[in-house]
Amino acid sequence: MGKYNLTEVIDKDATYRSLIRPELMDELYDKILNLIVVQKKYKDPDYSAKKMAADLGTNTRYISAVVSMRFGKNYSSLVNEHRIEEAKYLLVDKRYADANIEDIGAMVGFSNRQSFYAAFYKFTGQTPRGYRLKHKIKK
């Protein structure tokens, strides 16, 4: 062990992933898409993987496995990606020109300003304010 007590990260496949039948994986994938894209559950700041699992009659490990294997990301990234896409739209929509940035963050499901700014920057490389200014709304 070195000075910082660093250990090598071992990349291992979660065993429960291989236990999910392909048919169940397909079914859960479709249901997750429906909840996130169609029903827009991402707008609820309290909607968690646990609540999604309850809505779908499964467990969080299966949700995690399907999101990881089919979407290539974790639950938070999946939800935040949809939130940011909608926020980008709202930031440049004339109807929301007078809405402040924190309100737009709340409208798409972020519970606070810091998490909205952090996620927005992670996905776009710029702040919501910078994005809005760059794509200036013409009144």
Coordinates of N, CA, C and O in Angstrom, one line a residue:
M1 N 0.8 -1.2 0.0 CA 0.0 0.0 0.0 C 0.9 1.2 0.0 O 1.9 1.3 0.7
G2 N 0.5 2.2 -0.8 CA 1.2 3.4 -0.9 C 0.7 4.5 0.1 O -0.1 4.2 1.0
K3 N 1.2 5.6 0.0 CA 0.9 6.7 0.9 C -0.6 7.1 0.9 O -1.1 7.4 2.0
Y4 N -1.3 6.9 -0.2 CA -2.7 7.3 -0.3 C -3.6 6.1 -0.2 O -4.8 6.3 -0.4
N5 N -3.1 5.0 0.1 CA -3.9 3.8 0.3 C -4.8 3.5 -0.9 O -6.0 3.2 -0.8
L6 N -4.2 3.6 -2.1 CA -4.9 3.4 -3.3 C -4.8 1.9 -3.7 O -3.8 1.2 -3.5
T7 N -6.0 1.4 -4.1 CA -6.0 0.0 -4.6 C -6.4 0.0 -6.0 O -7.2 0.9 -6.5
E8 N -6.0 -1.1 -6.7 CA -6.4 -1.2 -8.1 C -7.9 -1.5 -8.2 O -8.4 -2.3 -7.5
V9 N -8.6 -0.8 -9.1 CA -10.0 -1.1 -9.3 C -10.1 -2.3 -10.2 O -9.5 -2.3 -11.3
I10 N -10.9 -3.2 -9.8 CA -11.1 -4.4 -10.6 C -12.4 -4.3 -11.3 O -13.4 -4.1 -10.6
D11 N -12.4 -4.4 -12.6 CA -13.6 -4.3 -13.3 C -14.3 -5.7 -13.3 O -13.8 -6.7 -13.9
K12 N -15.4 -5.8 -12.7 CA -16.2 -7.0 -12.6 C -17.6 -6.8 -13.0 O -18.2 -5.8 -12.8
D13 N -18.1 -7.8 -13.6 CA -19.5 -7.8 -14.0 C -20.4 -8.2 -12.9 O -20.1 -9.1 -12.2
A14 N -21.4 -7.4 -12.6 CA -22.4 -7.7 -11.6 C -23.1 -9.0 -12.0 O -23.6 -9.1 -13.0
T15 N -23.1 -10.0 -11.1 CA -23.6 -11.3 -11.4 C -25.1 -11.2 -11.7 O -25.6 -12.0 -12.5
Y16 N -25.8 -10.3 -11.0 CA -27.3 -10.2 -11.3 C -27.6 -9.8 -12.7 O -28.7 -10.1 -13.2
R17 N -26.7 -9.2 -13.4 CA -27.0 -8.8 -14.8 C -27.2 -10.0 -15.7 O -28.0 -10.0 -16.5
S18 N -26.4 -11.1 -15.4 CA -26.5 -12.3 -16.2 C -27.8 -13.1 -15.8 O -28.1 -14.0 -16.5
L19 N -28.4 -12.8 -14.7 CA -29.5 -13.5 -14.2 C -30.8 -13.0 -14.9 O -31.9 -13.7 -14.7
I20 N -30.8 -11.9 -15.5 CA -32.0 -11.3 -16.1 C -32.2 -12.0 -17.4 O -31.4 -12.0 -18.3
R21 N -33.4 -12.6 -17.6 CA -33.8 -13.2 -18.9 C -33.8 -12.1 -20.0 O -34.3 -11.0 -19.7
P22 N -33.4 -12.4 -21.2 CA -33.4 -11.4 -22.3 C -34.8 -10.8 -22.5 O -35.0 -9.6 -22.8
E23 N -35.9 -11.7 -22.3 CA -37.2 -11.2 -22.5 C -37.6 -10.2 -21.5 O -38.2 -9.2 -21.8
L24 N -37.2 -10.4 -20.2 CA -37.5 -9.5 -19.1 C -36.7 -8.2 -19.4 O -37.2 -7.1 -19.1
M25 N -35.5 -8.3 -19.8 CA -34.6 -7.1 -20.1 C -35.3 -6.3 -21.2 O -35.4 -5.1 -21.0
D26 N -35.8 -6.9 -22.2 CA -36.6 -6.2 -23.3 C -37.8 -5.5 -22.7 O -38.1 -4.3 -23.0
E27 N -38.6 -6.2 -21.9 CA -39.8 -5.7 -21.3 C -39.5 -4.5 -20.4 O -40.2 -3.5 -20.5
L28 N -38.5 -4.6 -19.6 CA -38.2 -3.5 -18.7 C -37.6 -2.3 -19.5 O -37.9 -1.2 -19.1
Y29 N -36.9 -2.6 -20.5 CA -36.3 -1.5 -21.3 C -37.5 -0.7 -21.9 O -37.5 0.6 -21.8
D30 N -38.5 -1.4 -22.5 CA -39.6 -0.7 -23.0 C -40.4 0.1 -22.0 O -40.8 1.2 -22.2
K31 N -40.6 -0.5 -20.8 CA -41.3 0.2 -19.7 C -40.5 1.4 -19.2 O -41.1 2.4 -18.9
I32 N -39.2 1.3 -19.1 CA -38.4 2.4 -18.6 C -38.5 3.5 -19.6 O -38.7 4.7 -19.3
L33 N -38.4 3.2 -20.9 CA -38.5 4.2 -22.0 C -39.9 4.9 -21.8 O -40.0 6.2 -21.9
N34 N -40.9 4.2 -21.6 CA -42.3 4.8 -21.5 C -42.3 5.7 -20.3 O -42.9 6.8 -20.4
L35 N -41.8 5.3 -19.2 CA -41.8 6.2 -18.0 C -41.0 7.4 -18.2 O -41.4 8.5 -17.8
I36 N -39.8 7.3 -18.8 CA -38.9 8.5 -18.9 C -39.3 9.3 -20.1 O -39.4 10.6 -19.9
V37 N -39.5 8.8 -21.2 CA -39.8 9.6 -22.4 C -41.2 10.0 -22.6 O -41.5 11.2 -22.8
V38 N -42.2 9.1 -22.4 CA -43.6 9.3 -22.7 C -44.2 10.0 -21.5 O -44.8 11.1 -21.6
Q39 N -44.1 9.4 -20.3 CA -44.7 10.0 -19.1 C -43.9 11.1 -18.5 O -44.4 11.8 -17.6
K40 N -42.7 11.3 -18.9 CA -41.8 12.3 -18.4 C -41.7 12.4 -16.9 O -41.7 13.4 -16.3
K41 N -41.4 11.2 -16.3 CA -41.3 11.1 -14.9 C -40.0 11.8 -14.4 O -39.9 12.1 -13.2
Y42 N -39.1 12.1 -15.3 CA -37.9 12.8 -14.9 C -38.2 14.2 -14.4 O -37.4 14.8 -13.7
K43 N -39.4 14.7 -14.6 CA -39.8 16.1 -14.2 C -40.0 16.1 -12.6 O -40.0 17.1 -12.0
D44 N -40.2 14.9 -12.1 CA -40.4 14.8 -10.6 C -39.1 14.7 -10.0 O -38.4 13.7 -10.1
P45 N -38.7 15.7 -9.2 CA -37.4 15.7 -8.6 C -37.2 14.5 -7.6 O -36.1 14.1 -7.2
D46 N -38.3 13.9 -7.1 CA -38.3 12.8 -6.1 C -38.4 11.5 -6.8 O -38.5 10.5 -6.1
Y47 N -38.5 11.4 -8.1 CA -38.6 10.1 -8.8 C -37.3 9.4 -8.8 O -36.3 9.9 -9.5
S48 N -37.2 8.3 -8.1 CA -35.9 7.6 -7.9 C -36.0 6.3 -8.6 O -37.1 5.8 -9.1
A49 N -34.8 5.6 -8.7 CA -34.8 4.2 -9.2 C -35.7 3.3 -8.4 O -36.3 2.4 -8.9
K50 N -35.7 3.6 -7.1 CA -36.6 2.8 -6.2 C -38.1 3.0 -6.5 O -38.8 2.0 -6.6
K51 N -38.5 4.2 -6.8 CA -39.9 4.4 -7.2 C -40.2 3.8 -8.5 O -41.2 3.3 -8.8
M52 N -39.2 3.9 -9.5 CA -39.4 3.3 -10.8 C -39.5 1.8 -10.6 O -40.4 1.2 -11.3
A53 N -38.7 1.2 -9.8 CA -38.8 -0.3 -9.6 C -40.2 -0.6 -9.0 O -40.8 -1.6 -9.5
A54 N -40.7 0.2 -8.1 CA -42.0 -0.1 -7.5 C -43.1 0.0 -8.6 O -44.0 -0.8 -8.7
D55 N -43.0 1.1 -9.5 CA -43.9 1.3 -10.5 C -43.9 0.1 -11.5 O -45.0 -0.2 -12.1
L56 N -42.8 -0.5 -11.7 CA -42.6 -1.5 -12.7 C -42.7 -2.9 -12.1 O -42.6 -3.9 -12.8
G57 N -42.9 -3.0 -10.8 CA -43.1 -4.3 -10.1 C -41.8 -5.1 -10.2 O -41.9 -6.3 -10.3
T58 N -40.7 -4.5 -10.0 CA -39.4 -5.2 -10.0 C -38.5 -4.6 -8.9 O -39.0 -3.9 -8.0
N59 N -37.2 -4.9 -9.0 CA -36.3 -4.3 -8.0 C -35.3 -3.4 -8.6 O -35.1 -3.3 -9.8
T60 N -34.6 -2.6 -7.7 CA -33.7 -1.6 -8.2 C -32.4 -2.3 -8.9 O -31.9 -1.6 -9.8
R61 N -32.1 -3.5 -8.6 CA -30.9 -4.1 -9.2 C -31.3 -4.4 -10.7 O -30.4 -4.2 -11.6
Y62 N -32.5 -4.8 -11.0 CA -32.9 -5.0 -12.4 C -32.9 -3.7 -13.1 O -32.5 -3.6 -14.3
I63 N -33.5 -2.7 -12.5 CA -33.5 -1.3 -13.1 C -32.1 -0.9 -13.5 O -31.8 -0.5 -14.6
S64 N -31.2 -1.0 -12.5 CA -29.8 -0.6 -12.7 C -29.2 -1.4 -13.8 O -28.5 -0.9 -14.6
A65 N -29.4 -2.7 -13.8 CA -28.8 -3.6 -14.9 C -29.3 -3.2 -16.3 O -28.5 -3.1 -17.2
V66 N -30.6 -3.0 -16.4 CA -31.2 -2.6 -17.7 C -30.7 -1.3 -18.2 O -30.3 -1.1 -19.3
V67 N -30.7 -0.3 -17.3 CA -30.2 1.0 -17.6 C -28.8 1.0 -18.0 O -28.4 1.6 -19.0
S68 N -28.0 0.3 -17.3 CA -26.6 0.1 -17.6 C -26.3 -0.6 -18.9 O -25.5 -0.1 -19.7
M69 N -27.0 -1.7 -19.1 CA -26.7 -2.5 -20.3 C -27.4 -2.0 -21.5 O -26.8 -2.0 -22.6
R70 N -28.6 -1.4 -21.4 CA -29.3 -1.0 -22.6 C -29.1 0.5 -23.0 O -29.1 0.9 -24.1
F71 N -28.9 1.3 -21.9 CA -28.7 2.7 -22.2 C -27.3 3.2 -22.1 O -26.9 4.3 -22.4
G72 N -26.4 2.3 -21.5 CA -25.0 2.6 -21.4 C -24.7 3.7 -20.4 O -23.7 4.4 -20.5
K73 N -25.5 3.8 -19.3 CA -25.3 4.8 -18.3 C -26.0 4.4 -17.0 O -26.7 3.4 -17.0
N74 N -25.8 5.2 -16.0 CA -26.5 4.9 -14.7 C -27.8 5.6 -14.7 O -28.1 6.5 -15.6
Y75 N -28.6 5.3 -13.7 CA -30.0 5.9 -13.6 C -30.0 7.4 -13.6 O -30.7 8.1 -14.3
S76 N -29.1 8.0 -12.8 CA -29.0 9.5 -12.7 C -28.7 10.1 -14.0 O -29.3 11.1 -14.3
S77 N -27.7 9.5 -14.7 CA -27.3 10.1 -16.0 C -28.5 10.0 -17.0 O -28.7 11.0 -17.8
L78 N -29.2 8.9 -17.0 CA -30.3 8.8 -17.9 C -31.4 9.8 -17.6 O -31.9 10.5 -18.6
V79 N -31.8 10.0 -16.4 CA -32.8 11.0 -16.0 C -32.3 12.4 -16.3 O -33.0 13.2 -16.9
N80 N -31.0 12.7 -15.9 CA -30.5 14.1 -16.1 C -30.3 14.4 -17.6 O -30.5 15.6 -18.0
E81 N -30.0 13.4 -18.4 CA -29.9 13.7 -19.8 C -31.2 14.2 -20.4 O -31.2 15.2 -21.2
H82 N -32.3 13.6 -20.0 CA -33.6 14.0 -20.5 C -34.0 15.4 -19.9 O -34.6 16.2 -20.6
R83 N -33.7 15.6 -18.7 CA -33.9 16.9 -18.0 C -33.2 18.0 -18.8 O -33.7 19.1 -19.1
I84 N -31.9 17.8 -19.1 CA -31.1 18.8 -19.8 C -31.6 19.0 -21.2 O -31.6 20.2 -21.6
E85 N -32.0 18.0 -21.9 CA -32.5 18.2 -23.2 C -33.8 19.1 -23.2 O -33.9 20.0 -24.0
E86 N -34.6 18.9 -22.3 CA -35.8 19.7 -22.2 C -35.4 21.1 -21.7 O -36.0 22.1 -22.2
A87 N -34.5 21.2 -20.8 CA -34.1 22.5 -20.3 C -33.5 23.4 -21.5 O -33.7 24.6 -21.6
K88 N -32.7 22.7 -22.4 CA -32.1 23.4 -23.5 C -33.2 24.0 -24.4 O -33.1 25.1 -24.9
Y89 N -34.3 23.2 -24.6 CA -35.4 23.7 -25.4 C -36.1 24.9 -24.7 O -36.4 25.9 -25.3
L90 N -36.3 24.7 -23.4 CA -37.0 25.8 -22.7 C -36.2 27.1 -22.6 O -36.8 28.2 -22.6
L91 N -34.9 27.0 -22.5 CA -34.1 28.1 -22.4 C -34.1 29.0 -23.6 O -33.9 30.2 -23.5
V92 N -34.4 28.4 -24.8 CA -34.5 29.2 -26.0 C -35.9 29.4 -26.5 O -36.1 30.0 -27.6
D93 N -36.9 28.9 -25.9 CA -38.3 29.0 -26.3 C -38.8 30.4 -25.9 O -38.6 30.8 -24.8
K94 N -39.3 31.1 -26.9 CA -39.8 32.5 -26.6 C -40.8 32.5 -25.5 O -40.9 33.5 -24.8
R95 N -41.6 31.5 -25.3 CA -42.6 31.5 -24.3 C -42.0 31.5 -22.9 O -42.7 31.9 -21.9
Y96 N -40.8 31.1 -22.8 CA -40.1 31.1 -21.5 C -39.0 32.1 -21.4 O -38.1 32.0 -20.5
A97 N -39.0 33.1 -22.2 CA -37.9 34.1 -22.3 C -37.8 34.9 -21.0 O -36.8 35.3 -20.6
D98 N -39.0 35.0 -20.3 CA -39.0 35.8 -19.0 C -38.8 34.9 -17.8 O -38.6 35.4 -16.7
A99 N -38.7 33.6 -18.0 CA -38.5 32.7 -16.9 C -37.0 32.7 -16.5 O -36.2 32.7 -17.3
N100 N -36.8 32.7 -15.1 CA -35.4 32.7 -14.8 C -34.8 31.3 -14.8 O -35.6 30.3 -14.9
I101 N -33.5 31.2 -14.8 CA -32.9 29.9 -15.1 C -33.2 28.9 -14.0 O -33.4 27.7 -14.2
E102 N -33.3 29.3 -12.7 CA -33.7 28.4 -11.6 C -35.1 27.8 -11.8 O -35.3 26.7 -11.5
D103 N -36.0 28.7 -12.3 CA -37.3 28.2 -12.6 C -37.3 27.1 -13.6 O -38.1 26.1 -13.5
I104 N -36.5 27.3 -14.7 CA -36.5 26.3 -15.7 C -35.9 25.0 -15.2 O -36.4 23.9 -15.5
G105 N -34.9 25.1 -14.4 CA -34.3 23.9 -13.7 C -35.3 23.2 -12.9 O -35.4 21.9 -13.0
A106 N -36.2 23.9 -12.2 CA -37.2 23.3 -11.4 C -38.3 22.6 -12.3 O -38.8 21.6 -12.0
M107 N -38.6 23.3 -13.4 CA -39.6 22.8 -14.3 C -39.2 21.4 -14.9 O -40.1 20.6 -15.2
V108 N -37.9 21.2 -15.1 CA -37.5 19.9 -15.7 C -37.1 18.9 -14.7 O -36.7 17.8 -15.0
G109 N -37.2 19.2 -13.4 CA -37.1 18.2 -12.3 C -35.9 18.3 -11.4 O -35.6 17.5 -10.6
F110 N -35.1 19.4 -11.5 CA -34.0 19.6 -10.6 C -34.5 20.2 -9.3 O -35.3 21.2 -9.3
S111 N -34.0 19.7 -8.2 CA -34.5 20.2 -6.9 C -33.7 21.4 -6.4 O -34.2 22.1 -5.5
N112 N -32.6 21.7 -7.0 CA -31.8 22.9 -6.6 C -31.0 23.5 -7.8 O -30.7 22.7 -8.7
R113 N -30.6 24.7 -7.6 CA -29.8 25.4 -8.6 C -28.5 24.7 -8.9 O -28.1 24.6 -10.0
Q114 N -27.8 24.3 -7.8 CA -26.5 23.7 -8.0 C -26.5 22.4 -8.8 O -25.6 22.2 -9.7
S115 N -27.4 21.6 -8.5 CA -27.5 20.3 -9.3 C -27.9 20.6 -10.7 O -27.4 19.9 -11.7
F116 N -28.7 21.5 -11.0 CA -29.1 21.9 -12.4 C -27.9 22.4 -13.1 O -27.5 21.9 -14.2
Y117 N -27.1 23.3 -12.5 CA -26.0 23.9 -13.2 C -24.9 22.8 -13.4 O -24.3 22.8 -14.5
A118 N -24.7 22.0 -12.4 CA -23.6 21.0 -12.6 C -24.0 20.0 -13.7 O -23.1 19.6 -14.5
A119 N -25.2 19.5 -13.7 CA -25.6 18.6 -14.7 C -25.6 19.2 -16.1 O -25.2 18.6 -17.1
F120 N -26.1 20.5 -16.2 CA -26.1 21.2 -17.5 C -24.7 21.3 -18.0 O -24.5 21.0 -19.2
Y121 N -23.8 21.7 -17.2 CA -22.4 21.9 -17.6 C -21.8 20.5 -18.0 O -21.1 20.4 -19.0
K122 N -22.1 19.5 -17.3 CA -21.6 18.1 -17.6 C -22.1 17.7 -19.0 O -21.3 17.2 -19.8
F123 N -23.3 18.0 -19.4 CA -23.8 17.5 -20.6 C -23.6 18.4 -21.8 O -23.5 18.0 -22.9
T124 N -23.4 19.7 -21.5 CA -23.3 20.7 -22.6 C -21.9 21.4 -22.7 O -21.6 22.0 -23.7
G125 N -21.2 21.4 -21.6 CA -19.9 22.1 -21.5 C -20.1 23.6 -21.3 O -19.2 24.4 -21.5
Q126 N -21.3 24.0 -21.0 CA -21.6 25.4 -20.7 C -22.7 25.6 -19.6 O -23.4 24.6 -19.4
T127 N -22.8 26.8 -19.1 CA -23.8 27.0 -18.1 C -25.1 27.2 -18.8 O -25.2 27.6 -19.9
P128 N -26.2 27.1 -18.0 CA -27.5 27.4 -18.6 C -27.6 28.8 -19.1 O -28.2 29.1 -20.2
R129 N -27.1 29.7 -18.3 CA -27.1 31.1 -18.7 C -26.3 31.4 -20.0 O -26.7 32.0 -20.9
G130 N -25.1 30.7 -20.1 CA -24.3 30.8 -21.3 C -25.0 30.2 -22.5 O -24.9 30.8 -23.6
Y131 N -25.7 29.1 -22.3 CA -26.4 28.5 -23.4 C -27.5 29.4 -23.9 O -27.7 29.6 -25.1
R132 N -28.2 30.0 -22.9 CA -29.3 30.9 -23.3 C -28.8 32.1 -24.1 O -29.4 32.6 -25.1
L133 N -27.7 32.7 -23.6 CA -27.1 33.9 -24.3 C -26.6 33.5 -25.7 O -26.7 34.3 -26.6
K134 N -26.0 32.3 -25.8 CA -25.4 31.9 -27.1 C -26.6 31.7 -28.1 O -26.4 31.9 -29.3
H135 N -27.7 31.2 -27.6 CA -28.8 30.9 -28.5 C -29.9 32.0 -28.2 O -31.1 31.7 -28.0
K136 N -29.5 33.2 -28.2 CA -30.4 34.4 -27.9 C -31.7 34.3 -28.6 O -31.8 34.1 -29.8
I137 N -32.7 34.5 -27.8 CA -34.1 34.5 -28.3 C -34.4 35.9 -28.9 O -34.2 36.9 -28.3
K138 N -34.9 35.8 -30.1 CA -35.3 37.1 -30.8 C -36.8 37.3 -30.6 O -37.6 36.5 -31.0
K139 N -37.1 38.4 -29.9 CA -38.5 38.7 -29.6 C -39.2 39.4 -30.7 O -38.6 40.1 -31.5

